[in-house]
Amino acid sequence: MTSATLLTPARKAGPERGRPSATRSAERAYVRVLAVLDTAVLAVAILVGYVGRFGEEGPAGSDIPYVVVAPGLLLAWLVSLRAMRCYDDRVLGYGADEYRRVSSASLRLAGGIAIAGYIADVGVSRGFLGISLAVGTVGLEAARFAARKRLHRARDRGAGWSRKVLVVGDTAHVLELVHTLHREPYAGYRVVGACIPDALLAPVPQRLGDVPVVGSFRGIPEAATAIGADTVAVTASGELTATRLRRLGWQLEGTGVDLVVAPALTDVAGPRIHTRPVAGLPLIHVEAPEFRGVRKLVKGLVDRSIALVALLLLLPAVVVIALAVKLDSRGPVVFRQTRVGQGGREFGVFKFRTMVVNADALLADLVARNETDGLMFKMRDDPRVTRVGRLLRKWSLDELPQLANVLLGQMSLVGPRPPLPTEVARYDGDVARRLLVKPGMTGLWQVSGRSDLSWEDGIRLDLYYVENWSLAADLAILWKTFGAVLRSRGAY
C-alpha cells in the first residue's frame, strides 16, 4: 500500500532498440495476457447485458441489429481502453493509476454512447447498455486485480516481469533507494547496478550492499547497456546538476532505457504531490497533511456507522467467544488496558482476554526473550497466552470488542496501532506524530506483516498513514485486512 520514494518517469520518444529483449518480451507477454483477459471479460459482460435485458429469446419486434451492436460495443470498449493508455507499462502492476484509467475508459465510453445515441436517435436498449457497462467495468477491475496479484507473487519469488534498474547518485542516497526498492519487490523495480561519483570510484570491484558498482557518472549510458538495465533511476547527488541530468536524458534518447528521478522527498502519497513547471523547472508542490476538517468528520461518521453495523451482525459470534474465554481459564472475559490515543489522551482499550490473569507480573521474567526490536514486547510462543487466546490472536478475534471503542470515538477503524503509555514516554519527536490521529483497529501495519515487522518498519508505516490518510485508503486497508486475517501472517 506504501511508496516510500517517488519515481517520476521521464521517458524519451524514440525506438526501443536498446531495451533488453528478455525484459521487453516478458512485459509484452503480460500486456497480451491483459488484452485477452479484457476481451474475455467484456464479451461476457455484453452477453450478460443481452440476456439480462432480453432473456434467451432475444428482443421482440426490435429493429436494432444487436448481432452488430454487441461486437461494435466490444470493439469500442477495447479502443477506449487503448486510448486511455490502460496498457502502458508505466502504470501496470503497481499503484492505483491503472484502476483509475480502466474506470475512466469505461465512463468515457458510456458518456460517448449516451451522446451519440441522443444525437443519432438510435433506440438501443438502455437496460442492455447499462447492465453491460456496469458488469464490464467491475469485471475489468477484478481481472486487473487478479492479474496484478499473480504478477506480485511472481515478483516476490524473483520471477515475473520487473524493470532492471541502474541507480545513480551519492552512496548514501543510492543505499536508501536500493533499500526502499528491495523492501517492496512487487513494485517491479529490481536494482542490478549502481553508478556513484567519480571521486568515490575505487580501482577494485565495489558493492553497495548487494548491488555492484558498475561505473561512475561519466559513463551512465554505457553502464546501463553493459548490465542490461532498462531504467536509470537518478537519486540525489551534488554532482548531478540540472545541466548534467538534462544531457543524460539526451544520451538515453532512442536507447529504450527509461530515465526516472527519485527526489529526496519520501513517504508522501501521490494525491498530495503536484508538479508545476516554473521557469523551466518541474517544481514539486507538496500539500500539508490534513488532521481536521470536513473529511475528518466524514471519517468519524463512517467509522461509527460501520462499527455499529458490525457489532450487530457479529453479536452471536461475540457471545460464543465470550463463553469460550470464560470456560477456558479463570478471569474476566474482556480485558481493559490503558492505551494512548489522539493528542496523548489515555483511554481503556477493550479486548477479549487472551492471557492468564497475572500476565503483567510474569512479564519481567520474559523480557530477555523479546523477539522484536524497539519499544514493544512480542514473543511468538508466549507462555502467558491461553489455549483459546492463541486461537483468538491467530484470527484477530480478540480485537472485536474494540468496535465499542470506535463507537465511543476513542478509536478509528483504520489508524496507527494504539501504544502503551510506557512506549509513549520514550517517543522522540518524529514517532510522537503517530498521536496526531486516532489509533485504529487495523492499519498499514496489520496488512503488511503485523508482528513480523520490525519496530522501524512499523513506525514508518504508521507515520505514512498519519501523513497521507484518505477515505479511499481506509477502505482499501479494510479490504486487505480480511486477507491478512485469513492468512494469519504475523499474528501471535
PDB file of C-alpha atoms in Angstrom, residues 124-300:
ATOM      1  CA  VAL A 124     -30.526   0.780 -28.436  1.00  0.00           C
ATOM      2  CA  SER A 125     -31.865  -0.585 -25.169  1.00  0.00           C
ATOM      3  CA  ARG A 126     -30.621   1.418 -22.200  1.00  0.00           C
ATOM      4  CA  GLY A 127     -31.047  -1.660 -19.993  1.00  0.00           C
ATOM      5  CA  PHE A 128     -28.736  -3.658 -22.256  1.00  0.00           C
ATOM      6  CA  LEU A 129     -26.112  -0.893 -22.250  1.00  0.00           C
ATOM      7  CA  GLY A 130     -26.441  -0.229 -18.520  1.00  0.00           C
ATOM      8  CA  ILE A 131     -26.040  -3.860 -17.484  1.00  0.00           C
ATOM      9  CA  SER A 132     -23.187  -4.422 -19.930  1.00  0.00           C
ATOM     10  CA  LEU A 133     -21.265  -1.321 -18.830  1.00  0.00           C
ATOM     11  CA  ALA A 134     -21.748  -2.000 -15.114  1.00  0.00           C
ATOM     12  CA  VAL A 135     -20.762  -5.678 -15.293  1.00  0.00           C
ATOM     13  CA  GLY A 136     -17.906  -4.930 -17.679  1.00  0.00           C
ATOM     14  CA  THR A 137     -16.392  -2.181 -15.535  1.00  0.00           C
ATOM     15  CA  VAL A 138     -16.457  -4.309 -12.387  1.00  0.00           C
ATOM     16  CA  GLY A 139     -15.162  -7.300 -14.339  1.00  0.00           C
ATOM     17  CA  LEU A 140     -12.274  -5.327 -15.820  1.00  0.00           C
ATOM     18  CA  GLU A 141     -11.191  -4.100 -12.402  1.00  0.00           C
ATOM     19  CA  ALA A 142     -11.441  -7.603 -10.915  1.00  0.00           C
ATOM     20  CA  ALA A 143      -9.455  -9.125 -13.788  1.00  0.00           C
ATOM     21  CA  ARG A 144      -6.750  -6.478 -13.441  1.00  0.00           C
ATOM     22  CA  PHE A 145      -6.614  -7.108  -9.701  1.00  0.00           C
ATOM     23  CA  ALA A 146      -6.223 -10.874 -10.194  1.00  0.00           C
ATOM     24  CA  ALA A 147      -3.542 -10.409 -12.853  1.00  0.00           C
ATOM     25  CA  ARG A 148      -1.670  -7.969 -10.636  1.00  0.00           C
ATOM     26  CA  LYS A 149      -1.729 -10.301  -7.624  1.00  0.00           C
ATOM     27  CA  ARG A 150      -0.305 -13.094  -9.761  1.00  0.00           C
ATOM     28  CA  LEU A 151       2.407 -10.746 -11.026  1.00  0.00           C
ATOM     29  CA  HIS A 152       3.220  -9.663  -7.468  1.00  0.00           C
ATOM     30  CA  ARG A 153       3.609 -13.263  -6.339  1.00  0.00           C
ATOM     31  CA  ALA A 154       5.936 -13.936  -9.253  1.00  0.00           C
ATOM     32  CA  ARG A 155       7.995 -10.832  -8.454  1.00  0.00           C
ATOM     33  CA  ASP A 156       8.276 -11.837  -4.797  1.00  0.00           C
ATOM     34  CA  ARG A 157       9.806 -15.116  -5.995  1.00  0.00           C
ATOM     35  CA  GLY A 158      12.310 -13.232  -8.151  1.00  0.00           C
ATOM     36  CA  ALA A 159      10.439 -14.133 -11.331  1.00  0.00           C
ATOM     37  CA  GLY A 160       7.840 -12.226 -13.304  1.00  0.00           C
ATOM     38  CA  TRP A 161       8.284  -9.079 -15.307  1.00  0.00           C
ATOM     39  CA  SER A 162      10.303  -6.386 -13.500  1.00  0.00           C
ATOM     40  CA  ARG A 163      12.330  -3.407 -14.621  1.00  0.00           C
ATOM     41  CA  LYS A 164      16.088  -3.742 -14.285  1.00  0.00           C
ATOM     42  CA  VAL A 165      17.249  -0.567 -12.595  1.00  0.00           C
ATOM     43  CA  LEU A 166      20.609   1.201 -12.601  1.00  0.00           C
ATOM     44  CA  VAL A 167      20.677   3.565  -9.601  1.00  0.00           C
ATOM     45  CA  VAL A 168      22.746   6.740  -9.907  1.00  0.00           C
ATOM     46  CA  GLY A 169      23.682   9.068  -7.044  1.00  0.00           C
ATOM     47  CA  ASP A 170      25.703   9.537  -3.872  1.00  0.00           C
ATOM     48  CA  THR A 171      26.359   6.340  -1.927  1.00  0.00           C
ATOM     49  CA  ALA A 172      24.040   7.237   0.978  1.00  0.00           C
ATOM     50  CA  HIS A 173      21.141   8.095  -1.317  1.00  0.00           C
ATOM     51  CA  VAL A 174      21.804   5.059  -3.509  1.00  0.00           C
ATOM     52  CA  LEU A 175      21.684   2.770  -0.476  1.00  0.00           C
ATOM     53  CA  GLU A 176      18.439   4.376   0.706  1.00  0.00           C
ATOM     54  CA  LEU A 177      16.757   3.947  -2.682  1.00  0.00           C
ATOM     55  CA  VAL A 178      18.053   0.379  -3.022  1.00  0.00           C
ATOM     56  CA  HIS A 179      16.662  -0.450   0.441  1.00  0.00           C
ATOM     57  CA  THR A 180      13.283   1.039  -0.485  1.00  0.00           C
ATOM     58  CA  LEU A 181      13.022  -0.910  -3.739  1.00  0.00           C
ATOM     59  CA  HIS A 182      14.195  -4.143  -2.101  1.00  0.00           C
ATOM     60  CA  ARG A 183      11.564  -3.704   0.600  1.00  0.00           C
ATOM     61  CA  GLU A 184       8.776  -3.796  -1.987  1.00  0.00           C
ATOM     62  CA  PRO A 185       9.865  -6.190  -4.768  1.00  0.00           C
ATOM     63  CA  TYR A 186       6.306  -6.456  -6.057  1.00  0.00           C
ATOM     64  CA  ALA A 187       6.612  -2.845  -7.293  1.00  0.00           C
ATOM     65  CA  GLY A 188       8.644  -4.203 -10.194  1.00  0.00           C
ATOM     66  CA  TYR A 189      11.933  -2.326  -9.818  1.00  0.00           C
ATOM     67  CA  ARG A 190      14.900  -4.711  -9.478  1.00  0.00           C
ATOM     68  CA  VAL A 191      18.227  -2.971  -8.874  1.00  0.00           C
ATOM     69  CA  VAL A 192      21.028  -4.553 -10.907  1.00  0.00           C
ATOM     70  CA  GLY A 193      23.776  -1.967 -10.542  1.00  0.00           C
ATOM     71  CA  ALA A 194      24.828   1.455  -9.301  1.00  0.00           C
ATOM     72  CA  CYS A 195      26.852   4.409 -10.569  1.00  0.00           C
ATOM     73  CA  ILE A 196      28.499   6.677  -7.990  1.00  0.00           C
ATOM     74  CA  PRO A 197      30.543   9.907  -8.220  1.00  0.00           C
ATOM     75  CA  ASP A 198      33.948   9.637  -9.866  1.00  0.00           C
ATOM     76  CA  ALA A 199      35.723  10.627  -6.647  1.00  0.00           C
ATOM     77  CA  LEU A 200      34.253   7.619  -4.818  1.00  0.00           C
ATOM     78  CA  LEU A 201      35.080   5.066  -7.502  1.00  0.00           C
ATOM     79  CA  ALA A 202      37.831   2.614  -6.494  1.00  0.00           C
ATOM     80  CA  PRO A 203      40.163   0.670  -8.824  1.00  0.00           C
ATOM     81  CA  VAL A 204      38.862  -2.610  -7.380  1.00  0.00           C
ATOM     82  CA  PRO A 205      35.291  -4.015  -7.698  1.00  0.00           C
ATOM     83  CA  GLN A 206      32.901  -2.321  -5.289  1.00  0.00           C
ATOM     84  CA  ARG A 207      29.483  -3.165  -3.902  1.00  0.00           C
ATOM     85  CA  LEU A 208      26.878  -1.123  -2.091  1.00  0.00           C
ATOM     86  CA  GLY A 209      25.170  -3.762  -0.010  1.00  0.00           C
ATOM     87  CA  ASP A 210      24.399  -6.497  -2.530  1.00  0.00           C
ATOM     88  CA  VAL A 211      24.416  -4.128  -5.520  1.00  0.00           C
ATOM     89  CA  PRO A 212      27.563  -3.969  -7.688  1.00  0.00           C
ATOM     90  CA  VAL A 213      29.043  -0.585  -8.584  1.00  0.00           C
ATOM     91  CA  VAL A 214      29.321  -0.688 -12.366  1.00  0.00           C
ATOM     92  CA  GLY A 215      30.591   2.798 -13.199  1.00  0.00           C
ATOM     93  CA  SER A 216      30.706   6.490 -12.481  1.00  0.00           C
ATOM     94  CA  PHE A 217      28.710   9.493 -13.636  1.00  0.00           C
ATOM     95  CA  ARG A 218      30.901   9.776 -16.754  1.00  0.00           C
ATOM     96  CA  GLY A 219      29.597   6.556 -18.310  1.00  0.00           C
ATOM     97  CA  ILE A 220      25.976   6.075 -17.201  1.00  0.00           C
ATOM     98  CA  PRO A 221      24.531   5.080 -20.629  1.00  0.00           C
ATOM     99  CA  GLU A 222      27.409   2.647 -21.219  1.00  0.00           C
ATOM    100  CA  ALA A 223      26.939   1.117 -17.744  1.00  0.00           C
ATOM    101  CA  ALA A 224      23.214   0.677 -18.362  1.00  0.00           C
ATOM    102  CA  THR A 225      23.908  -1.119 -21.636  1.00  0.00           C
ATOM    103  CA  ALA A 226      26.595  -3.313 -20.077  1.00  0.00           C
ATOM    104  CA  ILE A 227      24.346  -4.679 -17.321  1.00  0.00           C
ATOM    105  CA  GLY A 228      21.155  -4.817 -19.419  1.00  0.00           C
ATOM    106  CA  ALA A 229      19.294  -2.169 -17.406  1.00  0.00           C
ATOM    107  CA  ASP A 230      16.094  -0.777 -18.908  1.00  0.00           C
ATOM    108  CA  THR A 231      15.669   2.011 -16.313  1.00  0.00           C
ATOM    109  CA  VAL A 232      18.101   4.587 -14.925  1.00  0.00           C
ATOM    110  CA  ALA A 233      16.939   5.903 -11.531  1.00  0.00           C
ATOM    111  CA  VAL A 234      18.687   9.127 -10.554  1.00  0.00           C
ATOM    112  CA  THR A 235      18.712   9.999  -6.863  1.00  0.00           C
ATOM    113  CA  ALA A 236      20.241  12.929  -5.034  1.00  0.00           C
ATOM    114  CA  SER A 237      23.841  13.957  -5.700  1.00  0.00           C
ATOM    115  CA  GLY A 238      25.700  17.261  -5.604  1.00  0.00           C
ATOM    116  CA  GLU A 239      27.484  16.449  -8.867  1.00  0.00           C
ATOM    117  CA  LEU A 240      24.305  15.725 -10.844  1.00  0.00           C
ATOM    118  CA  THR A 241      23.415  19.286 -11.758  1.00  0.00           C
ATOM    119  CA  ALA A 242      20.345  20.172 -13.820  1.00  0.00           C
ATOM    120  CA  THR A 243      22.533  20.508 -16.909  1.00  0.00           C
ATOM    121  CA  ARG A 244      24.118  17.060 -16.469  1.00  0.00           C
ATOM    122  CA  LEU A 245      20.729  15.489 -15.811  1.00  0.00           C
ATOM    123  CA  ARG A 246      19.282  17.070 -18.961  1.00  0.00           C
ATOM    124  CA  ARG A 247      22.246  15.815 -21.002  1.00  0.00           C
ATOM    125  CA  LEU A 248      21.757  12.337 -19.548  1.00  0.00           C
ATOM    126  CA  GLY A 249      18.206  12.422 -20.872  1.00  0.00           C
ATOM    127  CA  TRP A 250      19.514  13.325 -24.309  1.00  0.00           C
ATOM    128  CA  GLN A 251      22.050  10.485 -24.173  1.00  0.00           C
ATOM    129  CA  LEU A 252      19.332   7.946 -23.372  1.00  0.00           C
ATOM    130  CA  GLU A 253      17.105   9.038 -26.267  1.00  0.00           C
ATOM    131  CA  GLY A 254      16.431   6.187 -28.661  1.00  0.00           C
ATOM    132  CA  THR A 255      18.042   3.565 -26.412  1.00  0.00           C
ATOM    133  CA  GLY A 256      14.782   2.292 -24.939  1.00  0.00           C
ATOM    134  CA  VAL A 257      16.135   2.993 -21.429  1.00  0.00           C
ATOM    135  CA  ASP A 258      13.753   4.954 -19.210  1.00  0.00           C
ATOM    136  CA  LEU A 259      15.000   7.824 -17.084  1.00  0.00           C
ATOM    137  CA  VAL A 260      13.300   8.272 -13.703  1.00  0.00           C
ATOM    138  CA  VAL A 261      14.104  10.779 -10.981  1.00  0.00           C
ATOM    139  CA  ALA A 262      13.813   9.790  -7.312  1.00  0.00           C
ATOM    140  CA  PRO A 263      13.762  13.021  -5.256  1.00  0.00           C
ATOM    141  CA  ALA A 264      14.807  13.075  -1.634  1.00  0.00           C
ATOM    142  CA  LEU A 265      11.167  13.605  -0.665  1.00  0.00           C
ATOM    143  CA  THR A 266       9.880  10.358   0.855  1.00  0.00           C
ATOM    144  CA  ASP A 267       6.726   8.822   2.294  1.00  0.00           C
ATOM    145  CA  VAL A 268       4.355  11.268   0.610  1.00  0.00           C
ATOM    146  CA  ALA A 269       1.349   9.820  -1.232  1.00  0.00           C
ATOM    147  CA  GLY A 270       0.584  10.803  -4.809  1.00  0.00           C
ATOM    148  CA  PRO A 271      -2.578  12.867  -4.132  1.00  0.00           C
ATOM    149  CA  ARG A 272      -0.545  15.301  -2.007  1.00  0.00           C
ATOM    150  CA  ILE A 273       2.001  15.864  -4.778  1.00  0.00           C
ATOM    151  CA  HIS A 274       1.545  18.234  -7.697  1.00  0.00           C
ATOM    152  CA  THR A 275       4.215  19.021 -10.285  1.00  0.00           C
ATOM    153  CA  ARG A 276       4.209  22.621 -11.505  1.00  0.00           C
ATOM    154  CA  PRO A 277       6.612  23.806 -14.212  1.00  0.00           C
ATOM    155  CA  VAL A 278       8.058  27.179 -13.195  1.00  0.00           C
ATOM    156  CA  ALA A 279      10.775  28.859 -15.260  1.00  0.00           C
ATOM    157  CA  GLY A 280      11.587  25.518 -16.853  1.00  0.00           C
ATOM    158  CA  LEU A 281      11.849  23.749 -13.502  1.00  0.00           C
ATOM    159  CA  PRO A 282       9.447  20.891 -12.612  1.00  0.00           C
ATOM    160  CA  LEU A 283       8.754  22.084  -9.065  1.00  0.00           C
ATOM    161  CA  ILE A 284       7.052  19.571  -6.768  1.00  0.00           C
ATOM    162  CA  HIS A 285       4.346  21.150  -4.618  1.00  0.00           C
ATOM    163  CA  VAL A 286       3.501  19.121  -1.502  1.00  0.00           C
ATOM    164  CA  GLU A 287       0.186  19.740   0.237  1.00  0.00           C
ATOM    165  CA  ALA A 288       0.173  19.788   4.028  1.00  0.00           C
ATOM    166  CA  PRO A 289      -1.320  16.766   5.845  1.00  0.00           C
ATOM    167  CA  GLU A 290      -4.977  17.121   6.836  1.00  0.00           C
ATOM    168  CA  PHE A 291      -5.683  16.491  10.511  1.00  0.00           C
ATOM    169  CA  ARG A 292      -9.085  18.216  10.793  1.00  0.00           C
ATOM    170  CA  GLY A 293     -11.918  19.478   8.656  1.00  0.00           C
ATOM    171  CA  VAL A 294     -14.912  18.040   6.838  1.00  0.00           C
ATOM    172  CA  ARG A 295     -13.122  14.906   5.680  1.00  0.00           C
ATOM    173  CA  LYS A 296     -12.251  14.104   9.287  1.00  0.00           C
ATOM    174  CA  LEU A 297     -15.893  14.492  10.290  1.00  0.00           C
ATOM    175  CA  VAL A 298     -16.943  12.189   7.468  1.00  0.00           C
ATOM    176  CA  LYS A 299     -14.317   9.654   8.531  1.00  0.00           C
ATOM    177  CA  GLY A 300     -15.718   9.693  12.080  1.00  0.00           C
TER     178      GLY A 300
END
